[in-house]
Coordinates of C-alpha atoms in Angstrom, one line a residue:
M1 CA -3.9 19.1 -74.9
P2 CA -4.3 18.8 -71.2
T3 CA -2.6 22.2 -70.6
A4 CA -5.0 23.9 -73.1
S5 CA -8.0 22.3 -71.4
V6 CA -6.9 23.4 -67.9
S7 CA -6.2 26.9 -69.2
S8 CA -9.6 27.2 -70.8
L9 CA -11.5 25.7 -67.8
R10 CA -9.9 27.9 -65.2
P11 CA -11.5 31.2 -66.3
R12 CA -14.8 29.5 -66.6
W13 CA -14.6 28.1 -63.1
R14 CA -13.7 31.5 -61.8
A15 CA -16.7 33.0 -63.7
I16 CA -19.0 30.4 -62.3
A17 CA -17.8 31.0 -58.8
F18 CA -18.1 34.7 -59.2
I19 CA -21.6 34.6 -60.5
A20 CA -22.6 32.1 -57.8
V21 CA -21.3 34.3 -55.1
E22 CA -23.0 37.3 -56.6
A23 CA -26.3 35.3 -56.6
G24 CA -25.9 34.8 -52.9
W25 CA -25.3 38.4 -52.3
W26 CA -28.4 39.2 -54.4
L27 CA -30.4 37.5 -51.7
V28 CA -28.7 39.8 -49.1
G29 CA -29.6 42.7 -51.3
L30 CA -33.2 41.5 -51.4
F31 CA -33.2 41.4 -47.6
Y32 CA -31.9 45.0 -47.5
L33 CA -34.6 46.1 -49.9
C34 CA -37.2 44.6 -47.6
A35 CA -35.7 46.5 -44.7
V36 CA -35.9 49.7 -46.6
L37 CA -39.5 49.1 -47.7
A38 CA -40.4 48.3 -44.1
V39 CA -38.9 51.6 -42.8
A40 CA -40.0 53.8 -45.7
P41 CA -43.7 54.4 -44.5
F42 CA -42.4 55.6 -41.1
L43 CA -40.2 58.3 -42.7
L44 CA -43.3 60.4 -43.1
L45 CA -44.0 60.0 -39.4
G46 CA -40.5 61.0 -38.5
I47 CA -39.6 57.9 -36.5
G48 CA -38.2 56.2 -39.6
W49 CA -35.3 58.6 -39.7
L50 CA -33.9 56.9 -36.6
A51 CA -33.1 53.9 -38.8
V52 CA -31.6 55.9 -41.6
P53 CA -27.9 55.8 -40.4
T54 CA -28.1 52.0 -39.9
L55 CA -29.6 51.5 -43.4
V56 CA -26.9 53.8 -44.9
E57 CA -24.2 51.8 -43.1
W58 CA -25.6 48.5 -44.4
L59 CA -25.7 49.9 -47.9
E60 CA -22.1 51.1 -47.6
Q61 CA -21.0 47.7 -46.4
L62 CA -22.9 46.0 -49.3
A63 CA -21.3 48.3 -51.8
D64 CA -17.8 47.9 -50.2
R65 CA -18.0 44.1 -50.4
A66 CA -19.3 44.2 -54.0
R67 CA -16.5 46.5 -55.0
A68 CA -14.0 44.2 -53.3
R69 CA -15.4 41.1 -55.0
A70 CA -15.4 42.8 -58.4
A71 CA -11.9 44.1 -58.0
G72 CA -10.7 40.6 -56.9
F73 CA -12.3 38.9 -59.9
S74 CA -10.9 41.6 -62.2
R75 CA -7.5 41.4 -60.4
S76 CA -7.5 45.1 -60.0
R77 CA -7.1 47.2 -57.0
A78 CA -10.2 48.4 -55.2
P79 CA -10.2 52.0 -54.2
E80 CA -9.6 52.7 -50.6
R81 CA -12.6 54.0 -48.8
I82 CA -12.7 56.1 -45.6
R83 CA -15.7 55.3 -43.5
H84 CA -17.1 57.5 -40.8
G85 CA -19.6 56.6 -38.1
H86 CA -23.1 57.7 -38.6
R87 CA -24.2 57.8 -35.0
G88 CA -25.6 60.7 -33.1
L89 CA -26.6 62.6 -36.2
S90 CA -29.1 65.4 -36.3
F91 CA -32.1 65.4 -38.6
T92 CA -30.4 67.7 -41.0
E93 CA -27.3 65.5 -41.1
R94 CA -29.5 62.4 -41.7
V95 CA -31.1 64.2 -44.7
A96 CA -27.7 65.2 -46.0
L97 CA -26.6 61.6 -45.6
V98 CA -29.3 60.2 -47.9
T99 CA -28.9 63.0 -50.4
S100 CA -25.1 62.6 -50.7
S101 CA -23.7 61.6 -54.0
E102 CA -22.1 58.5 -52.4
F103 CA -25.4 57.2 -51.1
Q104 CA -27.1 57.8 -54.4
R105 CA -24.4 56.0 -56.2
N106 CA -24.6 53.0 -53.9
A107 CA -28.4 53.0 -54.1
V108 CA -28.3 53.0 -57.9
W109 CA -25.9 50.1 -57.9
A110 CA -28.1 48.2 -55.4
V111 CA -31.2 48.6 -57.6
G112 CA -29.2 47.7 -60.7
H113 CA -27.8 44.6 -59.0
L114 CA -31.3 43.4 -57.9
I115 CA -32.6 43.9 -61.5
L116 CA -29.7 42.6 -63.6
M117 CA -28.3 39.8 -61.4
P118 CA -31.2 37.4 -62.1
V119 CA -30.5 37.8 -65.8
V120 CA -26.8 37.2 -65.3
V121 CA -27.5 34.1 -63.2
V122 CA -29.9 32.7 -65.8
L123 CA -27.4 33.2 -68.6
G124 CA -24.3 32.3 -66.7
L125 CA -25.5 29.4 -64.6
G126 CA -28.9 28.6 -66.2
L127 CA -27.6 27.9 -69.6
P128 CA -24.9 25.3 -68.5
I129 CA -27.3 23.6 -66.1
G130 CA -30.1 23.6 -68.7
G131 CA -27.7 22.2 -71.3
L132 CA -26.6 19.5 -69.0
N133 CA -30.2 18.6 -68.1
N134 CA -31.2 18.4 -71.8
I135 CA -28.2 16.2 -72.7
L136 CA -28.9 13.8 -69.8
A137 CA -32.6 13.8 -70.5
A138 CA -32.0 12.4 -73.9
T139 CA -30.3 9.4 -72.4
Y140 CA -32.8 8.3 -69.8
W141 CA -36.2 9.6 -71.1
W142 CA -37.3 6.1 -72.0
S143 CA -36.9 4.8 -68.4
V144 CA -39.5 7.2 -66.9
P145 CA -43.3 6.6 -66.8
T146 CA -45.1 7.7 -69.9
D147 CA -47.6 9.7 -67.9
D148 CA -44.7 11.7 -66.2
P149 CA -42.3 12.3 -69.0
V150 CA -39.0 14.2 -68.8
F151 CA -39.2 17.9 -69.7
A152 CA -36.1 19.3 -71.4
P153 CA -37.6 21.9 -72.1
F154 CA -40.5 20.0 -73.7
A155 CA -41.8 16.6 -72.9
V156 CA -39.5 14.0 -74.3
T157 CA -41.7 11.1 -75.3
S158 CA -39.9 9.8 -78.4
W159 CA -36.4 9.4 -79.8
P160 CA -36.8 12.3 -82.3
L161 CA -37.8 14.5 -79.3
A162 CA -34.8 13.1 -77.4
I163 CA -32.5 14.0 -80.2
A164 CA -34.0 17.4 -80.4
A165 CA -33.5 17.8 -76.6
L166 CA -29.9 16.6 -77.1
G167 CA -29.3 19.3 -79.8
I168 CA -30.8 22.0 -77.6
G169 CA -28.7 20.9 -74.7
I170 CA -25.5 21.0 -76.7
A171 CA -26.5 24.5 -78.0
Y172 CA -27.1 25.7 -74.5
A173 CA -23.8 24.2 -73.4
I174 CA -21.9 25.9 -76.3
I175 CA -23.5 29.2 -75.7
G176 CA -22.9 29.1 -72.0
W177 CA -19.3 28.0 -72.5
V178 CA -18.6 30.9 -74.9
I179 CA -20.4 33.7 -73.0
L180 CA -19.6 32.7 -69.4
P181 CA -16.2 34.5 -68.9
A182 CA -17.3 37.6 -70.8
L183 CA -20.5 37.7 -68.8
A184 CA -18.7 37.6 -65.5
R185 CA -16.1 40.1 -66.6
R186 CA -18.8 42.5 -67.8
S187 CA -20.7 42.1 -64.5
A188 CA -17.5 42.9 -62.5
S189 CA -16.6 45.9 -64.7
V190 CA -20.2 47.3 -64.4
T191 CA -20.0 47.0 -60.7
L192 CA -16.7 48.8 -60.5
A193 CA -17.9 51.5 -62.9
M194 CA -21.0 52.1 -60.8
L195 CA -19.2 52.0 -57.4
W196 CA -16.0 53.8 -58.3
P197 CA -15.9 56.8 -56.1
D198 CA -16.2 60.3 -57.4
R199 CA -12.7 61.6 -57.7
V200 CA -13.5 65.0 -56.2
N201 CA -15.5 63.5 -53.4
D202 CA -12.7 61.0 -52.7
M203 CA -10.1 63.8 -52.5
E204 CA -12.4 65.8 -50.2
Q205 CA -12.7 62.8 -47.9
R206 CA -8.9 62.4 -47.9
I207 CA -8.3 66.0 -47.2
E208 CA -10.8 65.9 -44.3
S209 CA -9.1 62.8 -42.9
L210 CA -5.6 64.4 -43.2
S211 CA -6.8 67.6 -41.6
R212 CA -8.2 65.6 -38.6
S213 CA -4.9 63.7 -38.4
R214 CA -2.9 66.8 -38.5
A215 CA -5.0 68.5 -35.8
A216 CA -4.7 65.4 -33.6
A217 CA -0.9 65.3 -34.2
L218 CA -0.6 68.9 -33.2
D219 CA -2.7 68.4 -30.1
A220 CA -0.7 65.3 -29.1
H221 CA 2.5 67.3 -29.7
S222 CA 1.3 70.2 -27.7
S223 CA 0.2 67.9 -24.8
E224 CA 3.6 66.2 -24.8
L225 CA 5.4 69.6 -24.7
R226 CA 3.2 70.7 -21.8
R227 CA 3.9 67.5 -20.0
I228 CA 7.6 67.8 -20.4
E229 CA 7.5 71.5 -19.4
R230 CA 5.4 70.7 -16.3
E231 CA 7.7 67.8 -15.2
L232 CA 10.8 69.9 -15.7
H233 CA 9.3 72.8 -13.8
D234 CA 7.8 70.8 -10.9
G235 CA 10.4 68.1 -10.8
A236 CA 14.0 68.4 -12.0
Q237 CA 14.1 72.2 -11.9
N238 CA 13.1 72.4 -8.2
Q239 CA 15.4 69.6 -7.3
L240 CA 18.4 71.3 -9.1
V241 CA 17.6 74.6 -7.3
G242 CA 17.7 72.6 -4.1
V243 CA 21.1 71.2 -5.1
V244 CA 22.5 74.7 -5.7
M245 CA 21.1 75.9 -2.4
M246 CA 22.6 73.0 -0.5
I247 CA 26.0 73.5 -2.1
G248 CA 25.8 77.2 -1.3
L249 CA 25.0 76.4 2.3
A250 CA 27.9 73.9 2.4
Q251 CA 30.3 76.5 1.1
R252 CA 29.3 79.1 3.8
T253 CA 29.5 76.6 6.6
M254 CA 32.6 74.7 5.4
N255 CA 35.0 76.6 7.7
D256 CA 32.9 77.0 10.8
D257 CA 31.1 73.7 10.9
P258 CA 32.5 71.1 8.5
D259 CA 30.1 68.4 9.7
K260 CA 27.1 70.5 8.9
A261 CA 28.6 71.3 5.5
A262 CA 29.1 67.6 4.8
S263 CA 25.4 67.1 5.7
F264 CA 24.4 69.7 3.2
L265 CA 26.6 68.1 0.5
V266 CA 24.9 64.7 1.2
Q267 CA 21.5 66.4 0.8
A268 CA 22.7 68.0 -2.4
Q269 CA 23.8 64.7 -3.7
D270 CA 20.5 63.1 -2.9
A271 CA 18.6 65.9 -4.6
A272 CA 20.9 65.6 -7.7
S273 CA 20.2 61.9 -7.8
D274 CA 16.4 62.5 -7.6
A275 CA 16.7 65.0 -10.4
L276 CA 18.6 62.6 -12.5
T277 CA 16.0 59.9 -11.8
G278 CA 13.2 62.3 -12.8
L279 CA 15.0 63.2 -16.0
R280 CA 15.5 59.5 -16.9
E281 CA 11.8 58.8 -16.3
M282 CA 10.8 61.8 -18.4
V283 CA 13.0 60.6 -21.3
H284 CA 11.7 57.1 -20.8
D285 CA 8.1 58.5 -21.3
I286 CA 9.2 60.1 -24.6
Y287 CA 10.6 56.9 -26.1
P288 CA 10.9 53.9 -23.8
P289 CA 14.4 52.4 -24.1
V290 CA 12.8 49.0 -23.7
L291 CA 11.4 49.4 -27.2
D292 CA 14.9 49.7 -28.6
E293 CA 16.2 46.8 -26.4
L294 CA 13.4 44.3 -26.7
G295 CA 11.1 45.5 -29.4
L296 CA 7.3 46.0 -29.0
S297 CA 6.7 42.4 -28.1
G298 CA 9.2 42.5 -25.3
A299 CA 8.0 45.9 -24.1
A300 CA 4.4 44.6 -24.1
S301 CA 5.5 41.6 -22.1
T302 CA 7.1 44.0 -19.5
L303 CA 3.9 46.0 -19.2
T304 CA 1.6 43.0 -18.8
S305 CA 3.9 41.4 -16.3
R306 CA 3.5 44.4 -14.0
L307 CA -0.3 44.5 -14.2
G308 CA -0.9 42.4 -11.1
M309 CA -3.7 40.2 -12.4
P310 CA -3.9 37.1 -14.7
T311 CA -3.0 38.5 -18.1
T312 CA -2.4 36.7 -21.4
L313 CA -0.3 38.2 -24.2
D314 CA -0.5 37.1 -27.8
V315 CA 2.2 38.5 -30.2
S316 CA 2.4 35.6 -32.6
A317 CA 1.1 37.7 -35.6
L318 CA 3.1 40.8 -34.7
K319 CA 5.7 42.2 -37.1
R320 CA 8.1 45.1 -36.7
A321 CA 6.7 48.5 -37.5
P322 CA 8.2 52.0 -37.8
A323 CA 9.5 53.4 -34.5
A324 CA 6.8 56.0 -34.2
V325 CA 4.1 53.4 -34.7
E326 CA 5.6 51.0 -32.1
S327 CA 6.0 53.9 -29.7
A328 CA 2.3 54.9 -30.1
A329 CA 1.3 51.2 -29.7
Y330 CA 3.3 51.0 -26.5
F331 CA 1.7 54.0 -25.0
V332 CA -1.7 52.9 -26.1
L333 CA -1.2 49.6 -24.4
A334 CA 0.2 51.2 -21.3
E335 CA -2.7 53.6 -21.0
A336 CA -5.2 50.8 -21.6
L337 CA -3.7 48.6 -18.9
T338 CA -3.5 51.5 -16.5
N339 CA -7.3 52.1 -17.0
V340 CA -7.9 48.4 -16.5
A341 CA -6.0 48.4 -13.2
K342 CA -7.6 51.5 -11.9
Y343 CA -11.2 51.2 -13.0
A344 CA -12.2 47.9 -14.6
N345 CA -12.2 45.7 -11.5
A346 CA -11.3 42.8 -13.8
S347 CA -10.1 39.4 -12.9
T348 CA -8.5 38.5 -16.3
V349 CA -7.1 40.5 -19.1
S350 CA -6.2 39.5 -22.6
V351 CA -3.8 41.5 -24.8
T352 CA -3.3 40.8 -28.5
L353 CA -0.8 42.6 -30.7
S354 CA -0.9 41.7 -34.3
T355 CA -0.1 43.0 -37.8
V356 CA -2.6 42.8 -40.6
S357 CA -1.1 42.9 -44.1
S358 CA -3.4 44.6 -46.5
S359 CA -3.2 47.0 -49.5
P360 CA -1.8 49.6 -49.5
E361 CA -0.1 49.2 -46.1
D362 CA 0.1 47.1 -43.0
T363 CA -1.9 47.8 -39.9
L364 CA -0.7 47.3 -36.3
I365 CA -3.6 46.3 -34.1
V366 CA -3.6 46.6 -30.3
Q367 CA -6.5 44.8 -28.6
V368 CA -7.1 44.7 -24.9
D369 CA -10.0 42.6 -23.5
D370 CA -11.1 42.4 -19.9
D371 CA -13.9 40.9 -18.0
G372 CA -14.4 43.9 -15.7
R373 CA -17.4 46.0 -14.9
G374 CA -17.5 47.8 -18.3
G375 CA -19.0 51.3 -18.8
A376 CA -15.8 52.8 -20.2
T377 CA -16.2 55.8 -22.4
V378 CA -13.9 57.9 -24.6
G379 CA -13.6 61.2 -22.8
A380 CA -11.9 64.5 -23.7
A381 CA -8.7 64.4 -25.8
G382 CA -5.5 64.3 -23.8
T383 CA -7.0 62.3 -20.8
G384 CA -7.4 58.6 -20.5
L385 CA -9.0 57.0 -23.5
G386 CA -9.5 60.4 -25.1
G387 CA -5.7 60.6 -25.2
V388 CA -5.5 57.1 -26.7
A389 CA -7.9 58.2 -29.4
S390 CA -5.9 61.3 -30.1
R391 CA -2.7 59.4 -30.3
A392 CA -4.2 56.9 -32.7
E393 CA -5.8 59.6 -34.9
A394 CA -2.5 61.5 -35.1
L395 CA -1.1 58.5 -37.0
G396 CA -4.2 58.1 -39.1
G397 CA -5.4 55.2 -36.9
T398 CA -8.7 54.5 -35.2
L399 CA -10.0 53.5 -31.8
S400 CA -13.0 51.2 -31.3
L401 CA -14.4 50.6 -27.9
S402 CA -17.1 48.1 -26.8
S403 CA -17.8 48.4 -23.1
P404 CA -21.4 47.8 -22.1
V405 CA -22.3 48.3 -18.4
G406 CA -21.5 45.1 -16.6
G407 CA -18.7 44.2 -19.1
P408 CA -16.8 42.8 -20.8
T409 CA -14.7 45.6 -22.3
Q410 CA -12.9 45.4 -25.6
L411 CA -10.6 48.2 -26.7
K412 CA -9.1 47.9 -30.2
V413 CA -6.7 50.4 -31.8
E414 CA -5.6 50.2 -35.4
L415 CA -2.5 52.0 -36.4
P416 CA -1.4 52.2 -40.1
C417 CA 2.2 51.4 -40.5
G418 CA 2.8 53.4 -43.7
F419 CA 1.6 56.8 -42.8

């Protein structure tokens, strides 16, 4: 039956593809092992510890990719991992890094992968290929020179040996056909079992991440309250006091000098208008009305049109997000463009707003590239890029900045949409 044939072939093709991909990554693992062996002698001299964070990050990436491949083949959900940078660590922190349970788990998997994968490849791919070779050899052995016979797996120099090669080839093919799906499934399950994070350690990482997000949210909230208080005190409050004074002066001079009283009332009206304008701007900074009216893409278009230099905006992959996320993205973009206008000395700017759909939630990405002088750094929280980082962290997001001296600069903020 054609349907039965297709249904039986599909899992085997998936198994062959999975094992072939794993064989490719085995070579990457071998390269990693060579890097570790090259660094290991220098650990005793101390200088080798400088490379430890990089090697640990490479191993984490290898493990993450292996976990994702195994989960994809098994059609199961890979556990979400929270990664932290390993830069600027002290010697004690580097030692703690290589003695952590996560590093040891990844290292055990890497060694196991290097040892077991050749066996899996031989059984999963070698048997079918060997079977095919033996079957074909039985059909053309007679056409090759007698002094250079076909080997399958022995020299085929006669019809009895050709029939024997044919039988072995069929046996190889049958064994490979039968064990191939189970072999791939077992490889994937072993990978997931070895790389599945420790439950306690995973919860500790989540608690640590939530604590940082909560602290950042409180800092951002406090900064916003201080800003509102400062603007009320220095702006609207002083202007309203001036309005009251002008009205009082107008009342006292109304009977004796009506023209002067009218002048005071005009000044009071101007001061009241200024206070109203200040209040509107302050409310605008809390949640820009343009977000309600035009959405994030329209608000971003408004911001980029005011920049005063050639700017491209790409919102083709942008989806609507919760109001808090869009508001944060708007302020991140506004702050980034302000920094570009003030400090970058750029000639062109590129802005991309996009939504990446991934499990378990979508991520809104704000990316700003400029060809300016570079050298941007993330300073203290609440100021410039430090404020951007705090605003992103308050929503569980991240900021990545690449700004070598001389440029170009790339700022990328990722904001989860399902916090």
